[in-house]
């Protein structure tokens, strides 16, 4: 079955550490997105990528980095520069023509300990 | 200009009642308006979407009403069921424009009491 796989489901980070969240899709979608979800804040866009080796900052990119070396993969690194990283992180993808519907992964909950 | 304002923040409805969630936008270039449903610990799933060339779209118990002049759109859930208890997000974007992404409202937590 096609879909988006995010891993791990739960992640704990110590202060000052970088952590990488994985997002893999087998839908042959062109565009991929990272959103951050906090209670009462909705979904806020961190980064997105329309094609391999290209990505754009979203509204809250500070303290995060991404790469898009393969069409199927769009990992997100939460760096030590992100002062408040505890949140639920969602990866999404869509086919970049015709159907505009996003497919979301099941999310990664990151907690700073 | 890029915001989508959603209300109410939370909603409690009796089983069998109608749930209504409202959204408003400012950017007149937006022309794609989806609604997503999210259960706890899961990613959002597309529920229903509308383009501004129609004023209403219905899929089963879910209906989007769209008012282009007022720049508002709403989700109506008819005959609300306990299984509809979830968080609902409205969103907006520009259809098929490269380099854009969905802008989401802050969400409405719906509780349907039995």
PDB file of C-alpha atoms in Angstrom, chain A residues 31-36 41-50 58-59 92-94 96 99-104, chain B residues 2-4 27 30-37 44-51 73 89-105:
ATOM      1  CA  UNK A  31       6.168  17.830  -3.320  1.00  0.00           C
ATOM      2  CA  UNK A  32       6.825  17.176   0.351  1.00  0.00           C
ATOM      3  CA  UNK A  33       6.156  19.297   3.410  1.00  0.00           C
ATOM      4  CA  UNK A  34       6.977  19.510   7.099  1.00  0.00           C
ATOM      5  CA  UNK A  35       4.485  21.024   9.526  1.00  0.00           C
ATOM      6  CA  UNK A  36       4.708  21.562  13.252  1.00  0.00           C
ATOM      7  CA  UNK A  41      -1.807  26.657  17.063  1.00  0.00           C
ATOM      8  CA  UNK A  42      -2.909  24.574  14.124  1.00  0.00           C
ATOM      9  CA  UNK A  43      -0.346  23.383  11.615  1.00  0.00           C
ATOM     10  CA  UNK A  44       2.548  25.709  10.873  1.00  0.00           C
ATOM     11  CA  UNK A  45       4.763  25.195   7.833  1.00  0.00           C
ATOM     12  CA  UNK A  46       8.452  24.574   8.517  1.00  0.00           C
ATOM     13  CA  UNK A  47       9.912  23.653   5.122  1.00  0.00           C
ATOM     14  CA  UNK A  48       8.700  22.326   1.811  1.00  0.00           C
ATOM     15  CA  UNK A  49      10.238  20.880  -1.322  1.00  0.00           C
ATOM     16  CA  UNK A  50       8.785  20.826  -4.812  1.00  0.00           C
ATOM     17  CA  UNK A  58       8.128  28.055   5.515  1.00  0.00           C
ATOM     18  CA  UNK A  59       6.842  30.344   8.235  1.00  0.00           C
ATOM     19  CA  UNK A  92       2.955  15.488   4.052  1.00  0.00           C
ATOM     20  CA  UNK A  93       3.249  14.994   0.321  1.00  0.00           C
ATOM     21  CA  UNK A  94       1.239  15.712  -2.788  1.00  0.00           C
ATOM     22  CA  UNK A  96       2.439  18.420  -7.977  1.00  0.00           C
ATOM     23  CA  UNK A  99      -4.872  16.537  -7.592  1.00  0.00           C
ATOM     24  CA  UNK A 100      -3.907  18.978  -4.885  1.00  0.00           C
ATOM     25  CA  UNK A 101      -4.774  16.757  -1.934  1.00  0.00           C
ATOM     26  CA  UNK A 102      -2.133  16.305   0.719  1.00  0.00           C
ATOM     27  CA  UNK A 103      -1.367  12.918   2.233  1.00  0.00           C
ATOM     28  CA  UNK A 104      -0.086  13.148   5.782  1.00  0.00           C
TER      29      UNK A 104
ATOM     30  CA  UNK B   2      -1.885  34.709   4.521  1.00  0.00           C
ATOM     31  CA  UNK B   3      -3.965  33.803   7.564  1.00  0.00           C
ATOM     32  CA  UNK B   4      -6.970  31.562   7.759  1.00  0.00           C
ATOM     33  CA  UNK B  27      -6.050  36.534   0.351  1.00  0.00           C
ATOM     34  CA  UNK B  30      -6.804  31.557  -2.613  1.00  0.00           C
ATOM     35  CA  UNK B  31      -8.879  29.228  -4.730  1.00  0.00           C
ATOM     36  CA  UNK B  32      -8.692  25.843  -3.029  1.00  0.00           C
ATOM     37  CA  UNK B  33     -10.311  25.254   0.364  1.00  0.00           C
ATOM     38  CA  UNK B  34     -10.024  21.806   1.967  1.00  0.00           C
ATOM     39  CA  UNK B  35     -11.110  20.544   5.353  1.00  0.00           C
ATOM     40  CA  UNK B  36      -9.051  17.993   7.258  1.00  0.00           C
ATOM     41  CA  UNK B  37     -10.077  15.685  10.095  1.00  0.00           C
ATOM     42  CA  UNK B  44      -4.828  14.816   9.395  1.00  0.00           C
ATOM     43  CA  UNK B  45      -6.877  13.241   6.621  1.00  0.00           C
ATOM     44  CA  UNK B  46      -8.601  15.100   3.804  1.00  0.00           C
ATOM     45  CA  UNK B  47     -12.336  15.204   4.464  1.00  0.00           C
ATOM     46  CA  UNK B  48     -13.782  17.397   1.726  1.00  0.00           C
ATOM     47  CA  UNK B  49     -12.603  20.302  -0.438  1.00  0.00           C
ATOM     48  CA  UNK B  50     -14.126  23.042  -2.557  1.00  0.00           C
ATOM     49  CA  UNK B  51     -13.087  25.397  -5.335  1.00  0.00           C
ATOM     50  CA  UNK B  73     -16.387  29.079   4.147  1.00  0.00           C
ATOM     51  CA  UNK B  89      -8.831  22.085  10.284  1.00  0.00           C
ATOM     52  CA  UNK B  90      -9.779  24.342   7.440  1.00  0.00           C
ATOM     53  CA  UNK B  91      -7.077  25.344   4.987  1.00  0.00           C
ATOM     54  CA  UNK B  92      -6.552  27.456   1.897  1.00  0.00           C
ATOM     55  CA  UNK B  93      -4.128  27.689  -0.965  1.00  0.00           C
ATOM     56  CA  UNK B  94      -3.709  28.681  -4.562  1.00  0.00           C
ATOM     57  CA  UNK B  95      -4.646  25.789  -6.835  1.00  0.00           C
ATOM     58  CA  UNK B  96      -1.691  24.216  -8.570  1.00  0.00           C
ATOM     59  CA  UNK B  97       0.677  27.143  -8.148  1.00  0.00           C
ATOM     60  CA  UNK B  98       4.223  25.931  -7.818  1.00  0.00           C
ATOM     61  CA  UNK B  99       5.992  26.933  -4.666  1.00  0.00           C
ATOM     62  CA  UNK B 100       2.926  27.284  -2.481  1.00  0.00           C
ATOM     63  CA  UNK B 101       1.657  25.281   0.447  1.00  0.00           C
ATOM     64  CA  UNK B 102      -1.584  24.943   2.359  1.00  0.00           C
ATOM     65  CA  UNK B 103      -2.234  27.528   5.063  1.00  0.00           C
ATOM     66  CA  UNK B 104      -4.163  25.979   7.942  1.00  0.00           C
ATOM     67  CA  UNK B 105      -6.552  27.407  10.493  1.00  0.00           C
TER      68      UNK B 105
END
